[in-house]
Amino acid sequence: MRFDVATGVVLVSCVVTAAADSSPSDSTVGGAASVLERFLVSRAADFEEIVFAQRVSGRDHWYGNFGHYSDDSPYTNAALLQRDGKRFAFGEGGRLCCLNLRTGKLRVLLEDPRGGIRDPQVHYGGNKILFSYRPGGTEAYHLYEINSDGSGLVQLTDGPDNDIEPIYTPEGGIVFCSSRCHRYVPCWRTQVATLYRCDADGRNVRMLSNNAETENTPWMLPDGRIVYMRWEYVDRNQLLYHHLWTVNPDGTGVMVYFGNQHPGLVMLDAKPIPGTGQVVASFSPDHGRAEHMGWITVVDPRNGPDDMSRTRRISERSFRDPYPVSSEFFLVSDDRGIYLLDECGQLASLFEPGSSECLLPPHEPRPLRPRAREPVLHSRFDASEDVGHLFLSDVYAGRNMDGVQRGEIKKLLVLEQLPKPANFSGGQEPLTIGGTFTLQRILGTVPVEPDGSAYFAAPPVRSLFFVALDEHDRSVKRMQSFTSVQPGETLGCVGCHEPRTQTPQDAALNLDAGRRRPSRIEPFAGIPDVLDFPRDIQPILDRHCVECHNADRREGGVELTGDMTPLYTISYWTMFTESLVSDGRNGRGNRPPRTIGSSASRLMALIDGSHHNVQLSERERTTVRLWIESGATYPGTYAALGSGMHAVELPHEVFRRRCADCHTATEPSYRNVKANAFYYQFGPRQPPQPLLTSIQDIILIRHLAYFQLGESRLYQAYCNLSRPEQSLFLRAPLAKRASGLQICGAEVFADTNDGDYQAILAAIQSAADRLSENKRFGMKGFVPNRFYIDEMQNYGLLPRPLPPDAEIDVYELEQAYWQSCRWR
């Protein structure tokens, strides 16, 4: 046995006695006969046939194999089909088949040359199959059933949205993943599917999860819970957290199952291994591979969800769709075939696409046999209730709470992560500069008792997270995940990111919060629940800060005007270049106390009255504080995405000739080495020679190293699109006698007639002209991009066609959108 340092996965080694006719290639398909022969004489071979789907494999991320892309940008080249102006993540052609493992006979239950078939699951009785089917010429997958002999095809669900990855549940329902949640991956252009359930006949569809991100591959556990993959990131890295969680079939009891403290793997297709208490899953490396390809890995969760030493990889190469026939044998597949994999990594080839007239890749092999129902868990869902309840045992109990004193935490700020109706890039822009990918709604606060307990009513089926606040309402500890409750559910937790092997030390009734009725969330009167920097924060800066921090009087080298740059405003950019706000920086989560949010943000100290007697009202200070706690975003609307951003094509040759003499790195340093690396990775192929670095307040290469942004964004803080002549790129090297700032010391530009000055001005003016034509959110006459409008029309929130003179209040529109996403 050996240990993979990169992934933390134990690699299994086995000694297997080879059959007499085996060859050195027995570890792969060469030894197929011995593996298959051993299986066919084992107790596990209590079935004759397997059922599987054939379809075109997706080529995008693991989640990009259904639905359509949000736009037609070149980045959607992973699309497999283009039709009616849309790009789709699926291809045409599908079959549902049964294969006899003893005779090799293939039966085709359903075939559609232009459709798509996926995700079969066999009923408990073994006589019918549940699957997802997209008939040829249509766009959406829906749930269907068919008898195991190919008769009795019945459609269960319908509508414009995709229903995929269904499973039967023991009480007679169906749980599946669906794009009925109407949202897009916050860091990509593909649609999201989250957990839903319905009755056996497809009626009474109900949302189980309001995750802003994708959920995949639910499957029943022997104890009656469902294990599934949950991808989520609340102010932490979007590439790292996609692990195994559990939920009850009614949507209650959401809890981490395995891996959430170990970023860097996507854990998919988990299924229980009979009689072991373990599961097998595909551990897809890094941020995941297309169609769930990964290392087949056995997981033993009995030491809790964080012990990676209790995992062992059993495949040397990647496969997908593992199904544990027994503790020794597993069905797996890839584009080349279906295989029987044993616990030591030996393979037997069961099916190859070339062996039949259909060359489509095979997916999701499952035994066609009856199976026992799991126990039916008592439902805690109550449709007559309009709230659920959350009980916190001790806010001081948990990991990474060093330095927090008992009695220090007085309240919890309750926030909600908000889904995106559309998305047009893999980055955060223009929502933040390297921070959160989503907007966050401010719901209000609830009290924390002296013993650290809290008990409150919470809106159901919403993605909620919390910030622990001190007596001054400053952040002590921030939750960087989310939780939710179903109507009528009471959900408890021990503490703040506590180890999941830890239980409460006192019964709830012995805690202060357990002796009273649940609190109600207390909202903030007069403050928008979703804050918008230009609308809500800039006016405060204008009243109290801009007098000293403007283009002409840059006290401390700081400018806080609301003039627009190519992506943001000068003031918003300054919040981060001057480290005025601490927003998490898209890191790994569970940050130490007081290192994120209002208590770690220098801006709060500058508005408390101590900075040149600047006196904000209580409401103004609260607004700024809540803006920081809710992600410190630039827009308060997703309508800003994909619009109003206009890069400046700067004349680099001018900077080389006129600036490099002073702004050249003379020796390696952290700043210029990091900048050079990021410049090559994210910027043009040929960086300016010699490499410019920050000496004064002009070309701050450190921004590139800090935010890892491309070259056109590096300079954006110094390009003023509202008043191009006020751009720092122009005024810093311009002589004071010509109304410049002459920050460079020497008069680089003696006057504005200098040809190089005019070249820079022309480049900035060009971007300003484009901004005046294609406006940004908040500007009079702003209209969201056509893809955003199209999605809002798909959701029934805007009319189709939209009148040419229609005025869209994007803030009201998105409030209606978020309302439509809630449980009802």
PDB file of C-alpha atoms in Angstrom, residues 780-784 789 797-799 802-813:
ATOM      1  CA  LYS A 780     -29.052  56.150 -17.655  1.00  0.00           C
ATOM      2  CA  GLY A 781     -30.163  54.087 -20.630  1.00  0.00           C
ATOM      3  CA  PHE A 782     -28.397  50.902 -19.494  1.00  0.00           C
ATOM      4  CA  VAL A 783     -29.757  47.705 -21.046  1.00  0.00           C
ATOM      5  CA  PRO A 784     -28.410  44.255 -20.025  1.00  0.00           C
ATOM      6  CA  ILE A 789     -32.476  39.188 -21.281  1.00  0.00           C
ATOM      7  CA  LEU A 797     -39.815  37.172 -15.954  1.00  0.00           C
ATOM      8  CA  LEU A 798     -39.634  39.302 -19.114  1.00  0.00           C
ATOM      9  CA  PRO A 799     -42.025  39.236 -22.068  1.00  0.00           C
ATOM     10  CA  LEU A 802     -39.391  42.503 -25.501  1.00  0.00           C
ATOM     11  CA  PRO A 803     -40.723  45.866 -26.791  1.00  0.00           C
ATOM     12  CA  PRO A 804     -37.849  47.911 -28.298  1.00  0.00           C
ATOM     13  CA  ASP A 805     -38.506  50.819 -25.947  1.00  0.00           C
ATOM     14  CA  ALA A 806     -38.913  48.695 -22.828  1.00  0.00           C
ATOM     15  CA  GLU A 807     -37.252  50.074 -19.719  1.00  0.00           C
ATOM     16  CA  ILE A 808     -35.884  47.384 -17.419  1.00  0.00           C
ATOM     17  CA  ASP A 809     -35.360  48.049 -13.736  1.00  0.00           C
ATOM     18  CA  VAL A 810     -32.724  45.378 -13.241  1.00  0.00           C
ATOM     19  CA  TYR A 811     -32.863  45.631  -9.453  1.00  0.00           C
ATOM     20  CA  GLU A 812     -36.596  44.928  -9.339  1.00  0.00           C
ATOM     21  CA  LEU A 813     -36.205  42.251 -12.007  1.00  0.00           C
TER      22      LEU A 813
END
